[in-house]
Short mmCIF file of C-alpha atoms in Angstrom, two decimals:
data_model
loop_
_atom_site.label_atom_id
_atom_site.label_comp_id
_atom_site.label_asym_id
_atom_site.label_seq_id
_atom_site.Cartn_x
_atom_site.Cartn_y
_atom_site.Cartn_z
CA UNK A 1 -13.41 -16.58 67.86
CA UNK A 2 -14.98 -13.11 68.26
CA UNK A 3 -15.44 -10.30 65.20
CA UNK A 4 -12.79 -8.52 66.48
CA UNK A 5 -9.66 -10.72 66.52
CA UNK A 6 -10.94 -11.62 62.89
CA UNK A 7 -10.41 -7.92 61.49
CA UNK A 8 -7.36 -7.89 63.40
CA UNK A 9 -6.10 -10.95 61.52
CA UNK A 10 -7.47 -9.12 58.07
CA UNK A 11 -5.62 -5.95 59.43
CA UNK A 12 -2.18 -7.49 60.10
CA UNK A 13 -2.58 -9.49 56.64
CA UNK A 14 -3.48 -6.21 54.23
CA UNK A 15 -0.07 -4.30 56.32
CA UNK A 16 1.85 -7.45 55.61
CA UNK A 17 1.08 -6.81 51.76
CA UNK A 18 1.67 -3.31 52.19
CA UNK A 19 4.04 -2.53 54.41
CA UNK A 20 5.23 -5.23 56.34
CA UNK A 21 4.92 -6.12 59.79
CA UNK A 22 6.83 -5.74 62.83
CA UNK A 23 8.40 -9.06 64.55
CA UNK A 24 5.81 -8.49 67.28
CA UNK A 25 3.11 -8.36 65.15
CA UNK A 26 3.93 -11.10 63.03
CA UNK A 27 3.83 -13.15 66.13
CA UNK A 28 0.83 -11.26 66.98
CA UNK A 29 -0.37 -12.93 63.65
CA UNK A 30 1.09 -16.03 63.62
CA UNK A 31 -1.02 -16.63 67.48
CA UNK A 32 -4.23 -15.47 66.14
CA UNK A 33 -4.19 -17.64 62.90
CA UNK A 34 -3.33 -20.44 65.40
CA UNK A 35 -6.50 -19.60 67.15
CA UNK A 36 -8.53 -19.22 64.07
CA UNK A 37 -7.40 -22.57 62.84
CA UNK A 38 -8.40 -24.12 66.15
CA UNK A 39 -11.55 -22.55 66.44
CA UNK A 40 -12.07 -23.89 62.27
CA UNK A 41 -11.24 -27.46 63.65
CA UNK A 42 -13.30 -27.83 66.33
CA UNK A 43 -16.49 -26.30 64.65
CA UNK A 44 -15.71 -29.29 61.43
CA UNK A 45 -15.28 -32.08 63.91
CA UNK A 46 -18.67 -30.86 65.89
CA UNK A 47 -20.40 -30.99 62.72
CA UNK A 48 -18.87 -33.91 61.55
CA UNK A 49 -19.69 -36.01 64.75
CA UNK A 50 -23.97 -35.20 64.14
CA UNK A 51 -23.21 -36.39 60.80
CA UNK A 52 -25.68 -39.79 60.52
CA UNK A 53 -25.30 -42.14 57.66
CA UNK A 54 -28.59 -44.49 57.00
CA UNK A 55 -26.49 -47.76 55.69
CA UNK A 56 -28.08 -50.21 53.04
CA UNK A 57 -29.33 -52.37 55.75
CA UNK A 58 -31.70 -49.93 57.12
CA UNK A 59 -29.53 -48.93 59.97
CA UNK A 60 -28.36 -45.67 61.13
CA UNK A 61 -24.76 -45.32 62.22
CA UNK A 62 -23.76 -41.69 63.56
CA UNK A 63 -19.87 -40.95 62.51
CA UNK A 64 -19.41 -39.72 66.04
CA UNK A 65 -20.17 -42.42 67.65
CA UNK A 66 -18.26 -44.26 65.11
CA UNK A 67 -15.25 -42.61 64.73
CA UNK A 68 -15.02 -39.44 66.56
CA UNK A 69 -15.39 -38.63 70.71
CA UNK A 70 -19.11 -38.27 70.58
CA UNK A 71 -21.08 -40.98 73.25
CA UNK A 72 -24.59 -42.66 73.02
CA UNK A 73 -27.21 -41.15 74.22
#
């Protein structure tokens, strides 16, 4: 998510406390949060899948491979 649909979501959210917003833009809002959410989600579960754990064995198990959609290499 670019720089600019982020201001636009702190834009619509200082009117909303202000003035209020128009049914268009509150689904204007409502799409862009969606988006921002998304965007939130997929960066965690990226970071989450490099995530490796070194186990009391000696092993290394990679949460990815364990839990997520990542593959071996």
């Amino acid at each position: 998510m670019d720089n600019l649909k982020i201001d636009r979501i702190n834009t619509l959210a200082h009117k909303a406390k202000s003035v209020g917003l128009t049914e268009e833009e509150k689904k204007e809002q409502a799409a862009l949060r969606k988006e921002y959410i998304a965007t939130i989600r997929m960066n965690l579960r990226s970071q989450l899948d490099n995530i490796n754990i070194k186990e009391d064995d000696g092993s290394i198990t990679n949460l990815g491979e364990k839990y997520g959609n990542k593959t071996s290499h």
